[in-house]
Coordinates of N, CA, C and O in Angstrom, one line a residue:
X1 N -42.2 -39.2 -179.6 CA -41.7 -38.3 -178.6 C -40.7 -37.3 -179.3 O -40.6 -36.2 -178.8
X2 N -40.2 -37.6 -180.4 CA -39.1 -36.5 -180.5 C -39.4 -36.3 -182.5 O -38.5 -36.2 -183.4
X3 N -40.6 -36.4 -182.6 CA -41.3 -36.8 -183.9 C -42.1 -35.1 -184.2 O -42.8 -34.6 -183.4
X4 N -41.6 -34.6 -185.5 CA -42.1 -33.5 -186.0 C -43.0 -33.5 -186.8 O -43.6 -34.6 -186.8
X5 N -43.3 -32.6 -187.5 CA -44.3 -33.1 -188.7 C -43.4 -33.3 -190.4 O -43.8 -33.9 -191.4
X6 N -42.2 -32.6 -190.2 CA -41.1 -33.0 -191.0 C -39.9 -33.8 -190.7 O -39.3 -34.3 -191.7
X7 N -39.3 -34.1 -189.0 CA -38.0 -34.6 -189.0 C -38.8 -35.9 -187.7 O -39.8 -36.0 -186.9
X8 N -37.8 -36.7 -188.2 CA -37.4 -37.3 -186.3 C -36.1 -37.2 -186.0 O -35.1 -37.3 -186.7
X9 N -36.4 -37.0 -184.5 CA -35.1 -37.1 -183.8 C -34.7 -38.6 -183.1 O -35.4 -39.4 -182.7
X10 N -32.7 -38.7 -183.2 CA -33.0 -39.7 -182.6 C -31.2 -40.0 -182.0 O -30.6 -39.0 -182.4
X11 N -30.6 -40.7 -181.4 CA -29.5 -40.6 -181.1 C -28.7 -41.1 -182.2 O -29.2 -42.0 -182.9
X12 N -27.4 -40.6 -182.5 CA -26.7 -40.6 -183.5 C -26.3 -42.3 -183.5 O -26.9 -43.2 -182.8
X13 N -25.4 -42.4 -184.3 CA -25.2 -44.2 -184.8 C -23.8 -43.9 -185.3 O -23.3 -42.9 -185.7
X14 N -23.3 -44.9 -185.3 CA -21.6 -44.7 -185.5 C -21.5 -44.5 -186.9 O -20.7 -43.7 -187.4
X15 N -22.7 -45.4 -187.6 CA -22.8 -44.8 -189.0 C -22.9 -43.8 -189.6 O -22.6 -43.6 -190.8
X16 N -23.6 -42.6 -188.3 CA -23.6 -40.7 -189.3 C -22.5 -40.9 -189.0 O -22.1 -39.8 -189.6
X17 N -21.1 -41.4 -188.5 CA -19.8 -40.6 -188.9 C -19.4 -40.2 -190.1 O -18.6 -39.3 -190.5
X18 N -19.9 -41.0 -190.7 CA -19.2 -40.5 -192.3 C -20.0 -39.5 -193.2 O -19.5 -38.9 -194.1
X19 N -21.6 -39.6 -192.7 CA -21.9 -38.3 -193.3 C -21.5 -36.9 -192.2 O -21.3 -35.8 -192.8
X20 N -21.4 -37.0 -191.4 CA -21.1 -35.9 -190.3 C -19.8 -35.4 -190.8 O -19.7 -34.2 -191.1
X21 N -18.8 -36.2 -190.8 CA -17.3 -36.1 -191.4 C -17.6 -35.2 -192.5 O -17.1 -34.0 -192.4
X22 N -18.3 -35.7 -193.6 CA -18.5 -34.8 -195.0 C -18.9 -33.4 -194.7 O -18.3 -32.5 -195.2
X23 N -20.1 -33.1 -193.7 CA -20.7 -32.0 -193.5 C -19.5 -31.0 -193.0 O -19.2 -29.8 -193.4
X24 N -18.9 -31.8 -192.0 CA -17.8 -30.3 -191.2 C -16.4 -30.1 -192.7 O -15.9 -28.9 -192.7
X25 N -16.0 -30.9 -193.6 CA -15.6 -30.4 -194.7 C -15.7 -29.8 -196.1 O -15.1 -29.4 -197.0
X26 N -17.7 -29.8 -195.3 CA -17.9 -28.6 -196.9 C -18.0 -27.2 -196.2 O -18.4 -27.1 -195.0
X27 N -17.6 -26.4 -196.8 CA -17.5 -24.9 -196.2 C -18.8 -24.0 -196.1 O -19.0 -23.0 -195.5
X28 N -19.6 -24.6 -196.9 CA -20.9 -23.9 -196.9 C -21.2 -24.0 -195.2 O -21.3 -23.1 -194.4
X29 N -21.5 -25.7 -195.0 CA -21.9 -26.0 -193.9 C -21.1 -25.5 -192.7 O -21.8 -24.7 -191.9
X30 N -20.0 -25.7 -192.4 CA -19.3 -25.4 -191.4 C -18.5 -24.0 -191.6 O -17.5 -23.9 -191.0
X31 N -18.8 -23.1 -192.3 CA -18.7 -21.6 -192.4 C -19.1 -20.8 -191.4 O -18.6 -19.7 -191.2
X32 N -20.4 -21.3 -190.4 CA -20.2 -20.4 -189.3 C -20.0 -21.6 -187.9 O -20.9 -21.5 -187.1
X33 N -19.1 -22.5 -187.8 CA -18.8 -23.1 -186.8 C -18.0 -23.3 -186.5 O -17.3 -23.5 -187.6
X34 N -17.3 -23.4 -185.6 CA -16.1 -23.5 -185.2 C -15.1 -24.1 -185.4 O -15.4 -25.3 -185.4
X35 N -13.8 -23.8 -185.8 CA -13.0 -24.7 -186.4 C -12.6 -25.7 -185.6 O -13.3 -26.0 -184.6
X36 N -11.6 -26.4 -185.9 CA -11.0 -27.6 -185.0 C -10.3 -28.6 -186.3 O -10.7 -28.8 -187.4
X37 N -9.0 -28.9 -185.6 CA -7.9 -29.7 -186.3 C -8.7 -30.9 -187.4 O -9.6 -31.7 -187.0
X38 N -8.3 -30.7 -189.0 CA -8.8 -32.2 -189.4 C -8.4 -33.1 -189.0 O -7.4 -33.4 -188.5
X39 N -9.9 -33.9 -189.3 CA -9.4 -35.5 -188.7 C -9.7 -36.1 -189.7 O -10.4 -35.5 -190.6
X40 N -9.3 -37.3 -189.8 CA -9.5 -38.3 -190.8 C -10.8 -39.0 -190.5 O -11.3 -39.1 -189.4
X41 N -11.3 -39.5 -191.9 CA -12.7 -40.2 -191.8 C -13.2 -41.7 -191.1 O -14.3 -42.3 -190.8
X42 N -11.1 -41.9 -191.2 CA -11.4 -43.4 -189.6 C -11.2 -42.6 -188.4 O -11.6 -43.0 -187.4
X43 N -10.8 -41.9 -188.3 CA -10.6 -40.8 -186.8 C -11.9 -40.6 -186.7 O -12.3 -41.5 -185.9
X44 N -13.0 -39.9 -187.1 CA -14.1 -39.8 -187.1 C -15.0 -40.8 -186.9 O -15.9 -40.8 -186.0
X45 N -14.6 -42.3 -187.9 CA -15.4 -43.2 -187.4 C -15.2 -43.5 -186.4 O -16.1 -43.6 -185.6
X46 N -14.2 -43.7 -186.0 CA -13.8 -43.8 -183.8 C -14.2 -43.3 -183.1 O -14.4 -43.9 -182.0
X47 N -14.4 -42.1 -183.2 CA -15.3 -41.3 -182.5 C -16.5 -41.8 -182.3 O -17.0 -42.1 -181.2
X48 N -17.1 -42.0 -183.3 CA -18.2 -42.5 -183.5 C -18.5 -43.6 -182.7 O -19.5 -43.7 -182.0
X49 N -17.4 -44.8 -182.9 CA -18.1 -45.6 -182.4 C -17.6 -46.0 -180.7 O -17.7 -47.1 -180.2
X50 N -17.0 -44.3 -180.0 CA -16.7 -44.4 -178.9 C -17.8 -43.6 -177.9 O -18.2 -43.7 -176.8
X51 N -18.0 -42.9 -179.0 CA -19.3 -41.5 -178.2 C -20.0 -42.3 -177.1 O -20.4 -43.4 -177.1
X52 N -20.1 -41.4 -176.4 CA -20.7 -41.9 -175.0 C -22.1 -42.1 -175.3 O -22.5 -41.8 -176.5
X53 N -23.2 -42.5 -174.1 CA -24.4 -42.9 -174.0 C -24.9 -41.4 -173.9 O -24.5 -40.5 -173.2
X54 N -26.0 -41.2 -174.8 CA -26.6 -39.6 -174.4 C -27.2 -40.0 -172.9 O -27.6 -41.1 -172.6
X55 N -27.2 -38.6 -171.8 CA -28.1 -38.7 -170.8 C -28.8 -37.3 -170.9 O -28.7 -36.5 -171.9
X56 N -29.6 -37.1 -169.7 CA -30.1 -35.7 -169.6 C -29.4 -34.4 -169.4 O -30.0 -33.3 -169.4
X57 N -28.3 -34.6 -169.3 CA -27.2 -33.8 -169.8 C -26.2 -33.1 -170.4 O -25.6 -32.0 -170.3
X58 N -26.2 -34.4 -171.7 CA -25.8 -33.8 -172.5 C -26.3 -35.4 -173.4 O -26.5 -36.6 -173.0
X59 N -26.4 -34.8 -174.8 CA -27.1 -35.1 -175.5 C -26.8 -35.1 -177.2 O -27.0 -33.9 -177.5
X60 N -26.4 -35.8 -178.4 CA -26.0 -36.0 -179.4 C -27.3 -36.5 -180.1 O -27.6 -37.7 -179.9
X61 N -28.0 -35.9 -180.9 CA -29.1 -36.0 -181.8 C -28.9 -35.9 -183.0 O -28.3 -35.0 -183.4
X62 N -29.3 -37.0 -183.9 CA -29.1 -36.9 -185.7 C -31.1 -36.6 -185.8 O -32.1 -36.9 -185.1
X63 N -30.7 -36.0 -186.9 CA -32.4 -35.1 -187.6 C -32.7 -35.8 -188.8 O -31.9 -35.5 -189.7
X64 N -33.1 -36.3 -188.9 CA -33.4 -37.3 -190.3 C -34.8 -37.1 -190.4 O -35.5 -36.9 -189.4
X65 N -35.4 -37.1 -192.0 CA -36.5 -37.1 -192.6 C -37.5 -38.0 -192.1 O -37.3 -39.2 -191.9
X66 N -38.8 -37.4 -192.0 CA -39.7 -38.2 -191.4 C -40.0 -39.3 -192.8 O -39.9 -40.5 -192.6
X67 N -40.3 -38.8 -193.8 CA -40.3 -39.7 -195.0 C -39.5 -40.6 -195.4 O -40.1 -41.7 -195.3
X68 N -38.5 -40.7 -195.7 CA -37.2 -40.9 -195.9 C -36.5 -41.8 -195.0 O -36.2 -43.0 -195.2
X69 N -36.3 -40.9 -193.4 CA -35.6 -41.6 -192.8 C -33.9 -41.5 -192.8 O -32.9 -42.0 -192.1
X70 N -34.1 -40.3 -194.3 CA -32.8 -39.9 -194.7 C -32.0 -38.8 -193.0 O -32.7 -38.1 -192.3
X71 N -30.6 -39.1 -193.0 CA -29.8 -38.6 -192.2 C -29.6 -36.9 -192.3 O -28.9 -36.7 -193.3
X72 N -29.9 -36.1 -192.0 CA -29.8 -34.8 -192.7 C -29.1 -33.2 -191.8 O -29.1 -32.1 -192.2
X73 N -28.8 -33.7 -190.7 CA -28.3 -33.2 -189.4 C -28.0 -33.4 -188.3 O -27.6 -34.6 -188.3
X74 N -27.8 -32.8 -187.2 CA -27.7 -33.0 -185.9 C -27.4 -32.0 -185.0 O -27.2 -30.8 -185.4
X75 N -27.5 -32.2 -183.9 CA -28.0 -31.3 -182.6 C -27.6 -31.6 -181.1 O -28.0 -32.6 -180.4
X76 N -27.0 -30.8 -180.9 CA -25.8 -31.1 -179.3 C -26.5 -30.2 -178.2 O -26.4 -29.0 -178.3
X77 N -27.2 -30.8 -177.2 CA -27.8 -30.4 -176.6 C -26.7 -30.5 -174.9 O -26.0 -31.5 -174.6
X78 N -26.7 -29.8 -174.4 CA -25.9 -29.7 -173.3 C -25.5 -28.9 -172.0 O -26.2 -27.9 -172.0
X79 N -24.7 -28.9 -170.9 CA -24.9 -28.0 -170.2 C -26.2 -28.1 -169.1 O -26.6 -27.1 -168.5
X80 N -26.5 -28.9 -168.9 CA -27.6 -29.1 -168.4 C -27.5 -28.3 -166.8 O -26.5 -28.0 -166.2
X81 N -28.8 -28.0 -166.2 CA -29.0 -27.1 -165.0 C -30.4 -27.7 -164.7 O -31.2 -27.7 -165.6
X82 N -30.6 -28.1 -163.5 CA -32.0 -29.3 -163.7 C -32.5 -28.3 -162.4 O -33.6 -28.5 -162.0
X83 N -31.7 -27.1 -161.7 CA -32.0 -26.2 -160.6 C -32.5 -25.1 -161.5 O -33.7 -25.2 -161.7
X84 N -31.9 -24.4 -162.0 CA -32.8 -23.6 -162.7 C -33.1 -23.6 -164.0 O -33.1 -22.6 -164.6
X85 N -33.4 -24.8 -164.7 CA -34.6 -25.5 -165.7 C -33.9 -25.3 -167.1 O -34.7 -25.0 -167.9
X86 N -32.4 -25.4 -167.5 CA -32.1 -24.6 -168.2 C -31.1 -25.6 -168.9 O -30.6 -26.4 -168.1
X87 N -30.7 -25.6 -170.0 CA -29.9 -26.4 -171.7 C -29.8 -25.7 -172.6 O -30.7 -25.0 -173.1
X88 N -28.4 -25.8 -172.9 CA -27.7 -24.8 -173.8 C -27.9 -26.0 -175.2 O -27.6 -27.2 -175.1
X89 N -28.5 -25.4 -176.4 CA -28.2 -25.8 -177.7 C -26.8 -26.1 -178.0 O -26.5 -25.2 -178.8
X90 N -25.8 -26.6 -177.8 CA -24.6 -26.3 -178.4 C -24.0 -26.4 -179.4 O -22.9 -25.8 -179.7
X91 N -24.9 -27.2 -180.3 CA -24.9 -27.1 -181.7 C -25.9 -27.7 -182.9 O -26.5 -28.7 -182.5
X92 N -26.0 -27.4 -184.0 CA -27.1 -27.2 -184.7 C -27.2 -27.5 -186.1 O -27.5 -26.3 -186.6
X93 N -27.2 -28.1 -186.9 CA -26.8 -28.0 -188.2 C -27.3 -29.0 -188.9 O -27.1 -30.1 -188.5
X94 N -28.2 -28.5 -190.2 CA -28.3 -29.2 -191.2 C -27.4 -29.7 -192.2 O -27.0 -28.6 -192.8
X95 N -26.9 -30.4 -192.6 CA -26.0 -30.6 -193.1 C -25.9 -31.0 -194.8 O -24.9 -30.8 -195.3
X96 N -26.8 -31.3 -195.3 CA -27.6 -32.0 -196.8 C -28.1 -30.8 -197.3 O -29.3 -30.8 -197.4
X97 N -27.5 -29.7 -197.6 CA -27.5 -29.1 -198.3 C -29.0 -28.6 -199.3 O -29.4 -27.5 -199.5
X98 N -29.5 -29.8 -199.8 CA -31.1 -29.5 -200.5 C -32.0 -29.9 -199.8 O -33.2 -29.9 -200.3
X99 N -31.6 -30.3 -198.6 CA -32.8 -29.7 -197.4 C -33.1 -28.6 -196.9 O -34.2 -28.6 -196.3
X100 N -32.2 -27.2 -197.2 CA -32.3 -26.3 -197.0 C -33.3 -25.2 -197.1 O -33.6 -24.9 -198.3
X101 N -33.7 -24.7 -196.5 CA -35.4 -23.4 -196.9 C -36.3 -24.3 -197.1 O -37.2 -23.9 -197.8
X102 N -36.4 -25.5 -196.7 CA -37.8 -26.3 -196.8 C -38.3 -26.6 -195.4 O -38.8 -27.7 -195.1
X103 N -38.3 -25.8 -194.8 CA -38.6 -26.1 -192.9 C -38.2 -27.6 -192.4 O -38.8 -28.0 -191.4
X104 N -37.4 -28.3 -193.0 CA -36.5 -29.4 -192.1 C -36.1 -28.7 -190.7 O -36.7 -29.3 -189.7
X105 N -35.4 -27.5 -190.3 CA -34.2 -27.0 -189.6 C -35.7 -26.2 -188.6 O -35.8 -26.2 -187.4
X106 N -36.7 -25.7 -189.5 CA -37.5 -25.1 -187.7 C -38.0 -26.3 -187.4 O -37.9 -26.5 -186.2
X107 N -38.6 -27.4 -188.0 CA -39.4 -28.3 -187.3 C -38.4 -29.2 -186.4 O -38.8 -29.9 -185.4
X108 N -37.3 -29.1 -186.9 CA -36.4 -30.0 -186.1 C -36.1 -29.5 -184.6 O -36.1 -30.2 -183.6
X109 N -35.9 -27.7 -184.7 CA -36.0 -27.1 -183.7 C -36.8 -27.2 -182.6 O -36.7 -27.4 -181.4
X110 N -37.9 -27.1 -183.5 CA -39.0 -27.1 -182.7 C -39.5 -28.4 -181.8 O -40.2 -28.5 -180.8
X111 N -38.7 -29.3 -182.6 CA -39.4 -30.6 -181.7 C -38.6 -31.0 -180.3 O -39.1 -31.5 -179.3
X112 N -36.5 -30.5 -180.5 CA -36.0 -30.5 -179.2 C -36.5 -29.1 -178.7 O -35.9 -29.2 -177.6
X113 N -37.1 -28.1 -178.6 CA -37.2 -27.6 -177.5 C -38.4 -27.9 -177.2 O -38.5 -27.5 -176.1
X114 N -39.7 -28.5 -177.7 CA -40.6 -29.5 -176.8 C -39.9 -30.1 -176.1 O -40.0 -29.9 -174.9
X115 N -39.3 -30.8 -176.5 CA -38.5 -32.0 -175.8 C -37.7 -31.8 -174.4 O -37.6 -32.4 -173.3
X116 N -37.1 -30.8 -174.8 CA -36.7 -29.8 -173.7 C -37.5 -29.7 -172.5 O -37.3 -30.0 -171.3
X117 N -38.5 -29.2 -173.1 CA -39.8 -28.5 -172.1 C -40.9 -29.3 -171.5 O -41.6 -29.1 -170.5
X118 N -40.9 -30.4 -172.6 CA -42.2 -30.7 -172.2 C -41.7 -32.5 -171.4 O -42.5 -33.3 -170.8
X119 N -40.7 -32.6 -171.7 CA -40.2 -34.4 -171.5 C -39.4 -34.2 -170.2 O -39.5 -34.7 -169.1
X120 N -38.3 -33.3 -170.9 CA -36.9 -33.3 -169.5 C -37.6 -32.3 -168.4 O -37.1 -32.4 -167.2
X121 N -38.6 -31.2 -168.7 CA -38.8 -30.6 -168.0 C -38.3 -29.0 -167.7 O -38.5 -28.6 -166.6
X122 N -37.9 -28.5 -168.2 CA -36.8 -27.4 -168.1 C -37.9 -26.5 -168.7 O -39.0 -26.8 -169.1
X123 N -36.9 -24.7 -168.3 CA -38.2 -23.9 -168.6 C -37.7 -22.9 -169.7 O -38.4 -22.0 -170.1
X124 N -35.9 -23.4 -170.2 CA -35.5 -22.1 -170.7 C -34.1 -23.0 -172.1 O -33.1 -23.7 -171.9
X125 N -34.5 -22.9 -172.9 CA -33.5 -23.1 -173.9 C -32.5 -21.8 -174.5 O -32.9 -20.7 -175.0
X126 N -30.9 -22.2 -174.3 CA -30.3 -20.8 -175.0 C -29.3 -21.9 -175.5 O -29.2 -23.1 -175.3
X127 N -28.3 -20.7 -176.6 CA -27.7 -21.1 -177.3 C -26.7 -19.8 -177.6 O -27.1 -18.7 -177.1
X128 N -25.6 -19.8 -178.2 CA -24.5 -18.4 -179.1 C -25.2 -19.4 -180.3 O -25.7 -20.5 -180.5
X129 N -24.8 -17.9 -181.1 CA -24.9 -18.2 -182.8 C -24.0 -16.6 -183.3 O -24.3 -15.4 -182.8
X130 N -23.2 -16.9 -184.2 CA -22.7 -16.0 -184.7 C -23.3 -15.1 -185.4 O -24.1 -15.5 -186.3
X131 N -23.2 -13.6 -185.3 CA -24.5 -12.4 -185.4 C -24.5 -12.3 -186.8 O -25.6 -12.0 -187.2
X132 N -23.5 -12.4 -188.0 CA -23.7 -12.1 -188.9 C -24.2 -13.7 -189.6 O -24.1 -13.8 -190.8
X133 N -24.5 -14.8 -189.0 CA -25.4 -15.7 -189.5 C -26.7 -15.4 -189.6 O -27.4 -15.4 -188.6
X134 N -27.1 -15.2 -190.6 CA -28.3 -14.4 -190.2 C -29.4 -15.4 -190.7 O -30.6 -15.2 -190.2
X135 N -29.2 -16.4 -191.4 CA -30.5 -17.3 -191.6 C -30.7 -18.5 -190.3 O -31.6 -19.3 -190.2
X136 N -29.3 -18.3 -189.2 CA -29.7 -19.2 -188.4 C -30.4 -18.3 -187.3 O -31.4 -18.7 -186.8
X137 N -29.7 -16.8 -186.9 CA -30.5 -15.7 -186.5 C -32.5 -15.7 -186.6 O -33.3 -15.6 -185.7
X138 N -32.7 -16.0 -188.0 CA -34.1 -16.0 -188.6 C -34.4 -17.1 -187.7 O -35.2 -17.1 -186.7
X139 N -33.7 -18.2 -188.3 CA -34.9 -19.2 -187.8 C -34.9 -19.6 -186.5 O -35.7 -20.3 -186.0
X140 N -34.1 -19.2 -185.9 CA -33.9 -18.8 -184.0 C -35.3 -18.2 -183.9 O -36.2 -18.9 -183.4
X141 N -35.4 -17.0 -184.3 CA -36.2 -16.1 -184.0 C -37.8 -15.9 -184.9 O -38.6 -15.0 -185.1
X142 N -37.7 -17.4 -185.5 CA -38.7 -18.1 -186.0 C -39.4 -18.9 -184.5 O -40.6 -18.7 -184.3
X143 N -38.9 -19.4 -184.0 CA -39.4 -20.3 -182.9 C -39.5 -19.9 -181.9 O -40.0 -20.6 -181.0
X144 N -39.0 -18.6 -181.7 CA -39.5 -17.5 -180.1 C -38.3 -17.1 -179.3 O -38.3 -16.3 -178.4
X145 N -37.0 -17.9 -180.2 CA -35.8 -17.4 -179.3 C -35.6 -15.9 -179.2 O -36.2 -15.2 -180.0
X146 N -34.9 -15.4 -178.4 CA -34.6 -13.6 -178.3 C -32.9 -13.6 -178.0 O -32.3 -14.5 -177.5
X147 N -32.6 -12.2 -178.5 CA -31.4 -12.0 -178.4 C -31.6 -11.8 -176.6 O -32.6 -11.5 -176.0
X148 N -30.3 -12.0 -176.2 CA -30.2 -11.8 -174.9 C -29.0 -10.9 -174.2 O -28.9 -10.4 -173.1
X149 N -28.2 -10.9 -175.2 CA -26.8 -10.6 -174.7 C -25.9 -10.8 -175.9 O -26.3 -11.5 -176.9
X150 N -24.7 -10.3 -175.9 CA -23.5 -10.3 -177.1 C -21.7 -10.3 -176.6 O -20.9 -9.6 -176.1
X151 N -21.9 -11.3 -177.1 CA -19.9 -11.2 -176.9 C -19.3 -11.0 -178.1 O -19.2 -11.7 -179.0
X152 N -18.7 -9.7 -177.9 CA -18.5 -9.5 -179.1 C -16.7 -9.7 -179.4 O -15.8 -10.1 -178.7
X153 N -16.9 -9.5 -180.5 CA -15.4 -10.2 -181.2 C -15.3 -11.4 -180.9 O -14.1 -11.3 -180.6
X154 N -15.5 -12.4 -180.8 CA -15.6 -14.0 -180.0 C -15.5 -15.1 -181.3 O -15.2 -16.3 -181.1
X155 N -15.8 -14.7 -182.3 CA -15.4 -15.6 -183.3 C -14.9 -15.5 -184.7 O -15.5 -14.7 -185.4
X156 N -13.9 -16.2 -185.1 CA -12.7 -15.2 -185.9 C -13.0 -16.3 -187.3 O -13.5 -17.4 -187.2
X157 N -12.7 -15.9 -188.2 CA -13.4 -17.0 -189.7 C -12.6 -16.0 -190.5 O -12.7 -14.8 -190.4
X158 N -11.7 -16.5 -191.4 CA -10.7 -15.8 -192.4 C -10.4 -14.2 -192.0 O -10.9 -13.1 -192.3
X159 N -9.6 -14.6 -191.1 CA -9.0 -13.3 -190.5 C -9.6 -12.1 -189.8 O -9.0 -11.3 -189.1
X160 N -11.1 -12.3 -190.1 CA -12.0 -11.2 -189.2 C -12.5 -11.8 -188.2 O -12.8 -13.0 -188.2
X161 N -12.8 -10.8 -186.9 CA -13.8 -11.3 -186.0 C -15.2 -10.9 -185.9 O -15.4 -9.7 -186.2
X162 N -16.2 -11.6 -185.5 CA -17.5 -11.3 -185.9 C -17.6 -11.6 -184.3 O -16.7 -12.0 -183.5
X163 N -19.3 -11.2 -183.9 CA -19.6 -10.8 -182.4 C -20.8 -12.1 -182.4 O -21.5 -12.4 -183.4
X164 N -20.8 -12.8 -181.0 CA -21.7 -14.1 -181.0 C -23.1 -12.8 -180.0 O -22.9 -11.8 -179.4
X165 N -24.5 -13.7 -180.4 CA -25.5 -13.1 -180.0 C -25.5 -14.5 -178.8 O -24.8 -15.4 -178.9
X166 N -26.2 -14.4 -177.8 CA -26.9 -14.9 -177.1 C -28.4 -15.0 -176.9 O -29.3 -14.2 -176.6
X167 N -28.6 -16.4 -177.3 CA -30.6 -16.0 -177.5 C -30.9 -17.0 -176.2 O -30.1 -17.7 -175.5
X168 N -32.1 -16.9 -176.0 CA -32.8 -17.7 -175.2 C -34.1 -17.9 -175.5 O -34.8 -17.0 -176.0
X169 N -35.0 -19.4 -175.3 CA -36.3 -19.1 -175.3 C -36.8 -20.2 -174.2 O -36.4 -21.3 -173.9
X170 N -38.3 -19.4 -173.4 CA -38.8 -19.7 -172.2 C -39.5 -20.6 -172.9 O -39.5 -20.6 -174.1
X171 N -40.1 -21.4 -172.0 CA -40.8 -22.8 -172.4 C -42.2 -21.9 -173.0 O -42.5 -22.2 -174.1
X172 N -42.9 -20.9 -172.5 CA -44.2 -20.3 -173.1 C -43.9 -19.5 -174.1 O -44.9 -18.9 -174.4
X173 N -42.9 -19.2 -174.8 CA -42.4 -18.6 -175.9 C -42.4 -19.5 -176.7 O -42.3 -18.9 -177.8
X174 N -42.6 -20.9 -177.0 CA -42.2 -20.9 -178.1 C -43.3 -21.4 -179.0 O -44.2 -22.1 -178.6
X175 N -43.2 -21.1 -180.4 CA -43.8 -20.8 -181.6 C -43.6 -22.2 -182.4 O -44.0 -22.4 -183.6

């Protein structure tokens, strides 16, 4: 069900805390996401092993290698609207670094918004992504998302503010 031809998806485990922990402290990775207070890597494991039950609502997904099985992301699905068919991406991130430009990140995409569309039922996937990310921009707009809208000035990263895009993609849009 939540099986690509490169990733599976699956609910996180208390054990990605410690690679998740590493991911939001390398700067490559978390360069265009949102900041928030450090925490320590037993703070993190607590989290971890307090995180609630995913429902169709909201939703905590680790991306790991179909080969492998290796841990290599995750994906916050949320916001849920079951009236007008609709889930916000809320977050997105590969995190392993030499997974990178090898289509891990669209197939992964691709397989929650099947999942989206074709399981939970919904007709519209959207998300913000910051405008001058432009390889997450690409591969948005690798799988059918469209710009929709812009808030601009909305997210500040070493003293400048950059403007968030709004994309969306209909369940027949997507690629």
């Amino acid at each position: 069900m939540l099986t690509g031809e490169r990733v599976h998806l699956r609910a996180l485990e208390p054990a990605d805390s410690e690679p998740m922990w590493r991911w939001y402290h390398d700067p490559e990775v978390g360069r265009w996401m949102e900041t928030a207070p450090p925490i320590s890597l037993a703070q993190n494991m607590k989290r971890g092993e307090e995180r609630p039950r995913n429902t169709f609502e909201q939703m905590l997904l680790a991306i790991e290698t179909l080969d492998e099985r290796k841990l290599i992301g995750y994906a916050a699905l949320g916001d849920t609207h079951f009236v007008s068919g609709e889930i916000t991406l809320e977050s997105f991130a590969l995190g392993e670094r030499d997974h990178w430009g090898a289509g891990y990140a669209t197939d992964a995409l691709r397989v929650i918004c099947r999942y989206a569309f074709e399981e939970i039922g919904l007709n519209r996937v959207m998300l913000w992504v910051v405008a001058e990310n432009a390889a997450a921009v690409r591969l948005y707009e690798r799988v059918g998302f469209v710009v929709e809208g812009r808030r601009r000035e909305a997210f500040r990263r070493g003293g400048k503010r950059y403007d968030y895009l709004m994309m969306g993609l209909l369940a027949h849009e997507l690629r």
